[in-house]
């Protein structure tokens, strides 16, 4: 759903605003998670399937028609997890049900005048499971070849955590504190101390350093794993600090469109042969297992339909799974509902001239947005490439208490205007207006990497049932990663094949190994 909006009168009158995405992409919208003071604003939600998702949350009992179709495997959710599971199971009897009219979930690319940009997931790593899948379907993700700069106090600092650390625009004492932080992080062994580190917040470590260190991670953390330093598990904080300080970010790869380029290509590759099995605009409202099959009821074109499947791969996030699946053990349901998800208004600004080519992912601590990315970075120097527009993608994870801002278009527009104001204040060359601002709202975009989620809560939340495998990137971690969605789906496909051939012990082993593998 797309709407064009006008800004308040100013020179910004000439900027066109486009608000897209249903807040219900985190269907069902959980109003219990919207701490709006007294009376919440009237829901002016543009989600195509908001009404139906809301009913799911309210535990509405839907009339479940008799099964109209039987399949071996139903795959619920057509993000990277569901799409890749379908790809790994090609040739088998599956049906993929996706709530939105398009596939891709949080890895979804859009285009402006033929130029692709990301509406969430940014980049991958050479050799990761998703990079290997991309190769297999004919995509060559290109190297980013540049460490991340920081822009703060009106100064651009290249290579923040290595050569740039001495040039950070802070006092001598603060720069020394950044250096000490880097030295101290390298002395830790997160793999060995995973349980201890995953039991405490990252501030437990960062609070010993200058406040600017925490301020920097308060930008990096929300953008990468949805949480401020105080809510972040020290395990991921230390692991990511080491990754940046050691220069392991040099393996990053991507194409314009972010990781949406992979979901886009997967759809292109599968649709000609399996189009009939890939159903968009199909919102699952209940999943009821019994001894012989699982009955999945979904709303499609205003009609409820039931399909009976021998197995289900639940590739929607856990807060949704917890509401759809009947018969979940109490501890598992509670673990699913304990998982926290950050709201994200994804903002793309389209300029009709080139304004910035000095860094791919640029960290801007202390602003309404955390970082911005140059959409066509990896192809910018290709011979013959002369883009008409420059597209910058702004990441701006909200606090959970701000989720309600996404409900109304007017507050989305105000937020985007604030991001533009903050951006233009950063450096003089940014004082240029875009011709269009696109905002894609994602109500529950990213699983938050809070203490205990990776080593404890996830293990309970993601346990398979007899006939249901719980996929989605939130079965992996330690942060929400596309490669984890793909890795878990590879295991899900293997689990399904083994279960269908009666090898339940081997299937259980595959599921157990997939969950217990430490990926970071
Ligand atoms: C702002 C942001 C930046 C990110 N950056 C990166 C990055 O740089 N690198 C990286 O690797 N990862 C990144 N990620 C994470 C990455 O996007 C996710 O890990 C990945 O896309 C998750 O895929 P998924 O299929 O597991 O889940 P999702 O993308 O959540 O897909 C779930 C799907 O299920 C559908 N669904 C929900 N309810 C129902 C229902 N009732 N019936 C039918 N369908 C339903 C949804 O519509 C959705 O399409 C980022 C995420 C965000 C939000």
PDB file of N, CA and C and ligand atoms in Angstrom, residues 24-28 53 56 75-83 97-100 102-108 118-125 130 222-224 259 282-285 298 315-317 320 324 342 344 346 360-361 373 395-397 442 444-446 471-475 479-486 489, ligand 1:
ATOM      1  N   UNK A  24       1.514  -3.866   9.763  1.00  0.00           N
ATOM      2  CA  UNK A  24       1.198  -5.261  10.038  1.00  0.00           C
ATOM      3  C   UNK A  24       2.184  -6.214   9.380  1.00  0.00           C
ATOM      4  N   UNK A  25       3.275  -5.696   8.788  1.00  0.00           N
ATOM      5  CA  UNK A  25       4.270  -6.653   8.287  1.00  0.00           C
ATOM      6  C   UNK A  25       4.819  -7.417   9.465  1.00  0.00           C
ATOM      7  N   UNK A  26       4.621  -6.875  10.668  1.00  0.00           N
ATOM      8  CA  UNK A  26       4.879  -7.664  11.863  1.00  0.00           C
ATOM      9  C   UNK A  26       3.550  -8.176  12.377  1.00  0.00           C
ATOM     10  N   UNK A  27       2.714  -8.652  11.521  1.00  0.00           N
ATOM     11  CA  UNK A  27       1.366  -9.091  11.867  1.00  0.00           C
ATOM     12  C   UNK A  27       1.409 -10.156  12.943  1.00  0.00           C
ATOM     13  N   UNK A  28       0.579 -10.174  13.939  1.00  0.00           N
ATOM     14  CA  UNK A  28      -0.448  -9.191  14.174  1.00  0.00           C
ATOM     15  C   UNK A  28       0.095  -7.995  14.945  1.00  0.00           C
ATOM     16  N   UNK A  53      -5.094  -9.263  10.823  1.00  0.00           N
ATOM     17  CA  UNK A  53      -4.023  -9.505  11.789  1.00  0.00           C
ATOM     18  C   UNK A  53      -4.472  -9.115  13.193  1.00  0.00           C
ATOM     19  N   UNK A  56      -6.444 -11.788  14.690  1.00  0.00           N
ATOM     20  CA  UNK A  56      -5.609 -12.902  15.174  1.00  0.00           C
ATOM     21  C   UNK A  56      -5.114 -12.574  16.576  1.00  0.00           C
ATOM     22  N   UNK A  75       4.648 -23.998   3.982  1.00  0.00           N
ATOM     23  CA  UNK A  75       5.680 -23.052   4.454  1.00  0.00           C
ATOM     24  C   UNK A  75       4.962 -21.739   4.740  1.00  0.00           C
ATOM     25  N   UNK A  76       5.057 -21.279   5.992  1.00  0.00           N
ATOM     26  CA  UNK A  76       4.310 -20.063   6.376  1.00  0.00           C
ATOM     27  C   UNK A  76       5.269 -18.892   6.531  1.00  0.00           C
ATOM     28  N   UNK A  77       5.087 -17.874   5.685  1.00  0.00           N
ATOM     29  CA  UNK A  77       5.958 -16.693   5.696  1.00  0.00           C
ATOM     30  C   UNK A  77       6.924 -16.754   4.523  1.00  0.00           C
ATOM     31  N   UNK A  78       6.873 -15.720   3.698  1.00  0.00           N
ATOM     32  CA  UNK A  78       7.700 -15.705   2.484  1.00  0.00           C
ATOM     33  C   UNK A  78       8.808 -14.683   2.534  1.00  0.00           C
ATOM     34  N   UNK A  79       9.462 -14.539   3.706  1.00  0.00           N
ATOM     35  CA  UNK A  79      10.706 -13.760   3.791  1.00  0.00           C
ATOM     36  C   UNK A  79      11.851 -14.650   3.310  1.00  0.00           C
ATOM     37  N   UNK A  80      13.077 -14.273   3.665  1.00  0.00           N
ATOM     38  CA  UNK A  80      14.236 -15.067   3.215  1.00  0.00           C
ATOM     39  C   UNK A  80      14.161 -16.500   3.725  1.00  0.00           C
ATOM     40  N   UNK A  81      13.619 -16.698   4.952  1.00  0.00           N
ATOM     41  CA  UNK A  81      13.543 -18.058   5.501  1.00  0.00           C
ATOM     42  C   UNK A  81      12.575 -18.908   4.679  1.00  0.00           C
ATOM     43  N   UNK A  82      11.360 -18.388   4.462  1.00  0.00           N
ATOM     44  CA  UNK A  82      10.360 -19.164   3.729  1.00  0.00           C
ATOM     45  C   UNK A  82      10.758 -19.382   2.278  1.00  0.00           C
ATOM     46  N   UNK A  83      11.282 -18.322   1.643  1.00  0.00           N
ATOM     47  CA  UNK A  83      11.682 -18.449   0.231  1.00  0.00           C
ATOM     48  C   UNK A  83      12.818 -19.443   0.072  1.00  0.00           C
ATOM     49  N   UNK A  97       2.868 -19.746   1.868  1.00  0.00           N
ATOM     50  CA  UNK A  97       1.818 -18.749   2.143  1.00  0.00           C
ATOM     51  C   UNK A  97       2.452 -17.488   2.715  1.00  0.00           C
ATOM     52  N   UNK A  98       2.252 -16.373   2.051  1.00  0.00           N
ATOM     53  CA  UNK A  98       2.834 -15.092   2.497  1.00  0.00           C
ATOM     54  C   UNK A  98       1.727 -14.058   2.628  1.00  0.00           C
ATOM     55  N   UNK A  99       1.738 -13.368   3.753  1.00  0.00           N
ATOM     56  CA  UNK A  99       0.709 -12.376   4.056  1.00  0.00           C
ATOM     57  C   UNK A  99       0.712 -11.181   3.092  1.00  0.00           C
ATOM     58  N   UNK A 100       1.894 -10.686   2.770  1.00  0.00           N
ATOM     59  CA  UNK A 100       1.971  -9.491   1.908  1.00  0.00           C
ATOM     60  C   UNK A 100       1.757  -9.889   0.448  1.00  0.00           C
ATOM     61  N   UNK A 102       3.802  -9.126  -1.774  1.00  0.00           N
ATOM     62  CA  UNK A 102       5.124  -9.413  -2.318  1.00  0.00           C
ATOM     63  C   UNK A 102       5.883 -10.320  -1.340  1.00  0.00           C
ATOM     64  N   UNK A 103       6.904 -10.987  -1.848  1.00  0.00           N
ATOM     65  CA  UNK A 103       7.753 -11.827  -0.997  1.00  0.00           C
ATOM     66  C   UNK A 103       8.986 -11.029  -0.565  1.00  0.00           C
ATOM     67  N   UNK A 104       9.702 -11.523   0.430  1.00  0.00           N
ATOM     68  CA  UNK A 104      10.971 -10.880   0.828  1.00  0.00           C
ATOM     69  C   UNK A 104      11.021 -10.490   2.294  1.00  0.00           C
ATOM     70  N   UNK A 105       9.865 -10.190   2.911  1.00  0.00           N
ATOM     71  CA  UNK A 105       9.865  -9.809   4.337  1.00  0.00           C
ATOM     72  C   UNK A 105      10.820  -8.655   4.589  1.00  0.00           C
ATOM     73  N   UNK A 106      11.740  -8.843   5.515  1.00  0.00           N
ATOM     74  CA  UNK A 106      12.692  -7.771   5.854  1.00  0.00           C
ATOM     75  C   UNK A 106      13.877  -7.701   4.892  1.00  0.00           C
ATOM     76  N   UNK A 107      13.876  -8.538   3.898  1.00  0.00           N
ATOM     77  CA  UNK A 107      14.902  -8.441   2.843  1.00  0.00           C
ATOM     78  C   UNK A 107      14.139  -8.220   1.537  1.00  0.00           C
ATOM     79  N   UNK A 108      13.711  -6.989   1.346  1.00  0.00           N
ATOM     80  CA  UNK A 108      12.840  -6.662   0.212  1.00  0.00           C
ATOM     81  C   UNK A 108      13.365  -5.409  -0.469  1.00  0.00           C
ATOM     82  N   UNK A 118      17.315  -0.716  -0.789  1.00  0.00           N
ATOM     83  CA  UNK A 118      16.846  -1.652   0.233  1.00  0.00           C
ATOM     84  C   UNK A 118      15.777  -1.014   1.105  1.00  0.00           C
ATOM     85  N   UNK A 119      14.820  -1.830   1.532  1.00  0.00           N
ATOM     86  CA  UNK A 119      13.846  -1.350   2.513  1.00  0.00           C
ATOM     87  C   UNK A 119      14.120  -1.962   3.891  1.00  0.00           C
ATOM     88  N   UNK A 120      15.279  -2.582   4.066  1.00  0.00           N
ATOM     89  CA  UNK A 120      15.736  -3.037   5.399  1.00  0.00           C
ATOM     90  C   UNK A 120      17.130  -3.663   5.276  1.00  0.00           C
ATOM     91  N   UNK A 121      17.225  -5.013   5.168  1.00  0.00           N
ATOM     92  CA  UNK A 121      18.523  -5.686   5.291  1.00  0.00           C
ATOM     93  C   UNK A 121      19.562  -5.107   4.331  1.00  0.00           C
ATOM     94  N   UNK A 122      20.758  -4.837   4.874  1.00  0.00           N
ATOM     95  CA  UNK A 122      21.753  -4.080   4.120  1.00  0.00           C
ATOM     96  C   UNK A 122      22.757  -4.967   3.388  1.00  0.00           C
ATOM     97  N   UNK A 123      23.573  -5.703   4.128  1.00  0.00           N
ATOM     98  CA  UNK A 123      24.702  -6.382   3.457  1.00  0.00           C
ATOM     99  C   UNK A 123      24.915  -7.796   3.996  1.00  0.00           C
ATOM    100  N   UNK A 124      25.750  -8.526   3.240  1.00  0.00           N
ATOM    101  CA  UNK A 124      26.045  -9.925   3.565  1.00  0.00           C
ATOM    102  C   UNK A 124      27.551 -10.084   3.760  1.00  0.00           C
ATOM    103  N   UNK A 125      27.999 -11.312   3.953  1.00  0.00           N
ATOM    104  CA  UNK A 125      29.425 -11.602   4.145  1.00  0.00           C
ATOM    105  C   UNK A 125      29.842 -12.660   3.126  1.00  0.00           C
ATOM    106  N   UNK A 130      23.896 -17.307   2.978  1.00  0.00           N
ATOM    107  CA  UNK A 130      23.071 -16.546   2.025  1.00  0.00           C
ATOM    108  C   UNK A 130      23.883 -16.123   0.805  1.00  0.00           C
ATOM    109  N   UNK A 222      21.295  -0.470  17.891  1.00  0.00           N
ATOM    110  CA  UNK A 222      19.926  -0.453  17.387  1.00  0.00           C
ATOM    111  C   UNK A 222      19.848  -0.765  15.893  1.00  0.00           C
ATOM    112  N   UNK A 223      20.838  -0.310  15.114  1.00  0.00           N
ATOM    113  CA  UNK A 223      20.796  -0.553  13.677  1.00  0.00           C
ATOM    114  C   UNK A 223      21.083  -2.010  13.344  1.00  0.00           C
ATOM    115  N   UNK A 224      21.952  -2.643  14.131  1.00  0.00           N
ATOM    116  CA  UNK A 224      22.342  -4.023  13.807  1.00  0.00           C
ATOM    117  C   UNK A 224      21.519  -5.074  14.523  1.00  0.00           C
ATOM    118  N   UNK A 259      19.939  -6.848   0.844  1.00  0.00           N
ATOM    119  CA  UNK A 259      19.712  -8.290   0.739  1.00  0.00           C
ATOM    120  C   UNK A 259      18.390  -8.616   0.056  1.00  0.00           C
ATOM    121  N   UNK A 282      -1.783 -14.021   1.357  1.00  0.00           N
ATOM    122  CA  UNK A 282      -2.424 -15.139   2.064  1.00  0.00           C
ATOM    123  C   UNK A 282      -1.998 -15.096   3.529  1.00  0.00           C
ATOM    124  N   UNK A 283      -2.877 -14.574   4.381  1.00  0.00           N
ATOM    125  CA  UNK A 283      -2.551 -14.410   5.806  1.00  0.00           C
ATOM    126  C   UNK A 283      -3.022 -15.627   6.594  1.00  0.00           C
ATOM    127  N   UNK A 284      -2.075 -16.341   7.165  1.00  0.00           N
ATOM    128  CA  UNK A 284      -2.434 -17.524   7.949  1.00  0.00           C
ATOM    129  C   UNK A 284      -3.043 -17.064   9.266  1.00  0.00           C
ATOM    130  N   UNK A 285      -4.193 -17.649   9.635  1.00  0.00           N
ATOM    131  CA  UNK A 285      -4.862 -17.249  10.885  1.00  0.00           C
ATOM    132  C   UNK A 285      -4.854 -18.366  11.924  1.00  0.00           C
ATOM    133  N   UNK A 298      -6.068 -19.953   6.173  1.00  0.00           N
ATOM    134  CA  UNK A 298      -5.553 -18.639   5.779  1.00  0.00           C
ATOM    135  C   UNK A 298      -6.621 -17.833   5.054  1.00  0.00           C
ATOM    136  N   UNK A 315       7.847 -20.115   9.139  1.00  0.00           N
ATOM    137  CA  UNK A 315       8.938 -19.168   8.859  1.00  0.00           C
ATOM    138  C   UNK A 315       8.550 -17.727   9.182  1.00  0.00           C
ATOM    139  N   UNK A 316       7.400 -17.527   9.808  1.00  0.00           N
ATOM    140  CA  UNK A 316       7.045 -16.198  10.343  1.00  0.00           C
ATOM    141  C   UNK A 316       7.699 -16.069  11.715  1.00  0.00           C
ATOM    142  N   UNK A 317       7.931 -14.825  12.185  1.00  0.00           N
ATOM    143  CA  UNK A 317       8.609 -14.667  13.487  1.00  0.00           C
ATOM    144  C   UNK A 317       7.806 -15.258  14.650  1.00  0.00           C
ATOM    145  N   UNK A 320       4.476 -14.062  16.165  1.00  0.00           N
ATOM    146  CA  UNK A 320       3.309 -14.438  15.360  1.00  0.00           C
ATOM    147  C   UNK A 320       3.017 -15.928  15.544  1.00  0.00           C
ATOM    148  N   UNK A 324      -0.494 -18.224  16.436  1.00  0.00           N
ATOM    149  CA  UNK A 324      -1.160 -19.016  15.398  1.00  0.00           C
ATOM    150  C   UNK A 324      -1.224 -20.502  15.731  1.00  0.00           C
ATOM    151  N   UNK A 342      12.227  -4.839  17.502  1.00  0.00           N
ATOM    152  CA  UNK A 342      12.338  -3.377  17.382  1.00  0.00           C
ATOM    153  C   UNK A 342      11.536  -2.874  16.187  1.00  0.00           C
ATOM    154  N   UNK A 344      10.966  -0.315  13.077  1.00  0.00           N
ATOM    155  CA  UNK A 344      11.908   0.398  12.202  1.00  0.00           C
ATOM    156  C   UNK A 344      11.171   1.135  11.086  1.00  0.00           C
ATOM    157  N   UNK A 346      11.989   2.579   7.816  1.00  0.00           N
ATOM    158  CA  UNK A 346      13.120   2.612   6.869  1.00  0.00           C
ATOM    159  C   UNK A 346      12.921   3.783   5.921  1.00  0.00           C
ATOM    160  N   UNK A 360      30.403   3.684   2.578  1.00  0.00           N
ATOM    161  CA  UNK A 360      29.202   2.859   2.348  1.00  0.00           C
ATOM    162  C   UNK A 360      28.220   3.000   3.516  1.00  0.00           C
ATOM    163  N   UNK A 361      28.661   2.562   4.710  1.00  0.00           N
ATOM    164  CA  UNK A 361      27.772   2.587   5.880  1.00  0.00           C
ATOM    165  C   UNK A 361      28.347   3.609   6.867  1.00  0.00           C
ATOM    166  N   UNK A 373      23.341   4.551   4.295  1.00  0.00           N
ATOM    167  CA  UNK A 373      24.070   3.715   3.334  1.00  0.00           C
ATOM    168  C   UNK A 373      23.888   4.266   1.927  1.00  0.00           C
ATOM    169  N   UNK A 395      18.871   4.310   8.363  1.00  0.00           N
ATOM    170  CA  UNK A 395      18.438   3.355   9.388  1.00  0.00           C
ATOM    171  C   UNK A 395      18.102   4.132  10.647  1.00  0.00           C
ATOM    172  N   UNK A 396      16.948   3.830  11.215  1.00  0.00           N
ATOM    173  CA  UNK A 396      16.519   4.634  12.373  1.00  0.00           C
ATOM    174  C   UNK A 396      15.621   3.781  13.269  1.00  0.00           C
ATOM    175  N   UNK A 397      16.210   2.813  13.916  1.00  0.00           N
ATOM    176  CA  UNK A 397      15.445   1.940  14.795  1.00  0.00           C
ATOM    177  C   UNK A 397      14.803   2.746  15.927  1.00  0.00           C
ATOM    178  N   UNK A 442       8.085  -0.795   9.338  1.00  0.00           N
ATOM    179  CA  UNK A 442       8.190  -2.198   9.761  1.00  0.00           C
ATOM    180  C   UNK A 442       7.932  -2.228  11.270  1.00  0.00           C
ATOM    181  N   UNK A 444       7.473  -4.666  13.613  1.00  0.00           N
ATOM    182  CA  UNK A 444       8.272  -5.547  14.485  1.00  0.00           C
ATOM    183  C   UNK A 444       9.412  -6.106  13.639  1.00  0.00           C
ATOM    184  N   UNK A 445      10.300  -5.216  13.208  1.00  0.00           N
ATOM    185  CA  UNK A 445      11.253  -5.591  12.164  1.00  0.00           C
ATOM    186  C   UNK A 445      12.310  -6.572  12.636  1.00  0.00           C
ATOM    187  N   UNK A 446      12.879  -6.292  13.784  1.00  0.00           N
ATOM    188  CA  UNK A 446      14.112  -6.986  14.104  1.00  0.00           C
ATOM    189  C   UNK A 446      14.090  -7.577  15.495  1.00  0.00           C
ATOM    190  N   UNK A 471      11.199 -22.148  11.921  1.00  0.00           N
ATOM    191  CA  UNK A 471      12.329 -21.496  11.248  1.00  0.00           C
ATOM    192  C   UNK A 471      12.303 -20.007  11.534  1.00  0.00           C
ATOM    193  N   UNK A 472      12.693 -19.208  10.548  1.00  0.00           N
ATOM    194  CA  UNK A 472      12.825 -17.747  10.652  1.00  0.00           C
ATOM    195  C   UNK A 472      14.193 -17.431  11.253  1.00  0.00           C
ATOM    196  N   UNK A 473      14.709 -16.253  10.901  1.00  0.00           N
ATOM    197  CA  UNK A 473      16.032 -15.866  11.412  1.00  0.00           C
ATOM    198  C   UNK A 473      16.024 -15.764  12.935  1.00  0.00           C
ATOM    199  N   UNK A 474      14.832 -15.601  13.552  1.00  0.00           N
ATOM    200  CA  UNK A 474      14.826 -15.503  15.017  1.00  0.00           C
ATOM    201  C   UNK A 474      15.015 -16.869  15.700  1.00  0.00           C
ATOM    202  N   UNK A 475      15.125 -17.947  14.908  1.00  0.00           N
ATOM    203  CA  UNK A 475      15.547 -19.237  15.487  1.00  0.00           C
ATOM    204  C   UNK A 475      17.073 -19.295  15.558  1.00  0.00           C
ATOM    205  N   UNK A 479      22.285 -12.184  16.314  1.00  0.00           N
ATOM    206  CA  UNK A 479      21.451 -11.058  15.913  1.00  0.00           C
ATOM    207  C   UNK A 479      20.628 -11.498  14.720  1.00  0.00           C
ATOM    208  N   UNK A 480      19.695 -10.669  14.281  1.00  0.00           N
ATOM    209  CA  UNK A 480      18.864 -11.018  13.139  1.00  0.00           C
ATOM    210  C   UNK A 480      19.699 -10.926  11.860  1.00  0.00           C
ATOM    211  N   UNK A 481      19.977 -12.055  11.236  1.00  0.00           N
ATOM    212  CA  UNK A 481      20.826 -12.087  10.057  1.00  0.00           C
ATOM    213  C   UNK A 481      20.173 -12.919   8.950  1.00  0.00           C
ATOM    214  N   UNK A 482      20.275 -12.421   7.744  1.00  0.00           N
ATOM    215  CA  UNK A 482      19.724 -13.138   6.604  1.00  0.00           C
ATOM    216  C   UNK A 482      20.392 -14.503   6.445  1.00  0.00           C
ATOM    217  N   UNK A 483      21.678 -14.537   6.669  1.00  0.00           N
ATOM    218  CA  UNK A 483      22.369 -15.822   6.500  1.00  0.00           C
ATOM    219  C   UNK A 483      21.855 -16.857   7.511  1.00  0.00           C
ATOM    220  N   UNK A 484      21.418 -16.391   8.683  1.00  0.00           N
ATOM    221  CA  UNK A 484      20.847 -17.311   9.674  1.00  0.00           C
ATOM    222  C   UNK A 484      19.489 -17.829   9.192  1.00  0.00           C
ATOM    223  N   UNK A 485      18.702 -16.953   8.568  1.00  0.00           N
ATOM    224  CA  UNK A 485      17.414 -17.397   8.013  1.00  0.00           C
ATOM    225  C   UNK A 485      17.661 -18.522   7.016  1.00  0.00           C
ATOM    226  N   UNK A 486      18.691 -18.359   6.186  1.00  0.00           N
ATOM    227  CA  UNK A 486      18.985 -19.351   5.144  1.00  0.00           C
ATOM    228  C   UNK A 486      19.554 -20.629   5.769  1.00  0.00           C
ATOM    229  N   UNK A 489      16.860 -22.566   7.377  1.00  0.00           N
ATOM    230  CA  UNK A 489      15.951 -23.155   6.383  1.00  0.00           C
ATOM    231  C   UNK A 489      16.565 -24.358   5.685  1.00  0.00           C
TER     232      UNK A 489
HETATM  233  C1  LIG B   1      16.497  -2.454   9.418  1.00  0.00           C
HETATM  234  C2  LIG B   1      17.086  -3.826   9.235  1.00  0.00           C
HETATM  235  C3  LIG B   1      18.388  -3.984   8.799  1.00  0.00           C
HETATM  236  C4  LIG B   1      18.920  -5.255   8.624  1.00  0.00           C
HETATM  237  N1  LIG B   1      20.190  -5.395   8.136  1.00  0.00           N
HETATM  238  C5  LIG B   1      20.682  -6.618   7.897  1.00  0.00           C
HETATM  239  C6  LIG B   1      21.956  -6.785   7.299  1.00  0.00           C
HETATM  240  O1  LIG B   1      22.638  -5.825   6.979  1.00  0.00           O
HETATM  241  N2  LIG B   1      22.412  -8.052   7.089  1.00  0.00           N
HETATM  242  C7  LIG B   1      21.660  -9.142   7.426  1.00  0.00           C
HETATM  243  O2  LIG B   1      22.105 -10.271   7.205  1.00  0.00           O
HETATM  244  N3  LIG B   1      20.443  -9.011   7.975  1.00  0.00           N
HETATM  245  C8  LIG B   1      19.948  -7.784   8.219  1.00  0.00           C
HETATM  246  N4  LIG B   1      18.706  -7.643   8.766  1.00  0.00           N
HETATM  247  C9  LIG B   1      17.977  -8.841   9.182  1.00  0.00           C
HETATM  248  C10 LIG B   1      17.308  -9.538   8.012  1.00  0.00           C
HETATM  249  O3  LIG B   1      16.521  -8.632   7.303  1.00  0.00           O
HETATM  250  C11 LIG B   1      16.429 -10.649   8.557  1.00  0.00           C
HETATM  251  O4  LIG B   1      17.197 -11.484   9.394  1.00  0.00           O
HETATM  252  C12 LIG B   1      15.828 -11.519   7.474  1.00  0.00           C
HETATM  253  O5  LIG B   1      15.363 -10.762   6.388  1.00  0.00           O
HETATM  254  C13 LIG B   1      14.712 -12.303   8.129  1.00  0.00           C
HETATM  255  O6  LIG B   1      14.102 -13.165   7.215  1.00  0.00           O
HETATM  256  P1  LIG B   1      12.984 -14.146   7.744  1.00  0.00           P
HETATM  257  O7  LIG B   1      12.389 -14.795   6.581  1.00  0.00           O
HETATM  258  O8  LIG B   1      13.560 -14.985   8.820  1.00  0.00           O
HETATM  259  O9  LIG B   1      11.900 -13.217   8.468  1.00  0.00           O
HETATM  260  P2  LIG B   1      10.976 -12.047   7.902  1.00  0.00           P
HETATM  261  O10 LIG B   1      11.715 -11.210   6.947  1.00  0.00           O
HETATM  262  O11 LIG B   1      10.372 -11.427   9.120  1.00  0.00           O
HETATM  263  O12 LIG B   1       9.843 -12.822   7.084  1.00  0.00           O
HETATM  264  C14 LIG B   1       8.692 -13.328   7.677  1.00  0.00           C
HETATM  265  C15 LIG B   1       7.578 -13.295   6.660  1.00  0.00           C
HETATM  266  O13 LIG B   1       6.408 -13.872   7.234  1.00  0.00           O
HETATM  267  C16 LIG B   1       5.292 -13.150   6.777  1.00  0.00           C
HETATM  268  N5  LIG B   1       4.175 -13.363   7.697  1.00  0.00           N
HETATM  269  C17 LIG B   1       4.012 -12.858   8.939  1.00  0.00           C
HETATM  270  N6  LIG B   1       2.839 -13.256   9.457  1.00  0.00           N
HETATM  271  C18 LIG B   1       2.257 -14.038   8.544  1.00  0.00           C
HETATM  272  C19 LIG B   1       1.011 -14.751   8.499  1.00  0.00           C
HETATM  273  N7  LIG B   1       0.166 -14.729   9.541  1.00  0.00           N
HETATM  274  N8  LIG B   1       0.715 -15.447   7.375  1.00  0.00           N
HETATM  275  C20 LIG B   1       1.562 -15.469   6.318  1.00  0.00           C
HETATM  276  N9  LIG B   1       2.746 -14.810   6.310  1.00  0.00           N
HETATM  277  C21 LIG B   1       3.088 -14.116   7.408  1.00  0.00           C
HETATM  278  C22 LIG B   1       5.801 -11.711   6.767  1.00  0.00           C
HETATM  279  O14 LIG B   1       4.987 -10.872   5.980  1.00  0.00           O
HETATM  280  C23 LIG B   1       7.213 -11.886   6.227  1.00  0.00           C
HETATM  281  O15 LIG B   1       7.262 -11.788   4.825  1.00  0.00           O
HETATM  282  C24 LIG B   1      18.138  -6.385   8.928  1.00  0.00           C
HETATM  283  C25 LIG B   1      16.819  -6.227   9.364  1.00  0.00           C
HETATM  284  C26 LIG B   1      16.279  -4.964   9.502  1.00  0.00           C
HETATM  285  C27 LIG B   1      14.849  -4.824   9.924  1.00  0.00           C
END
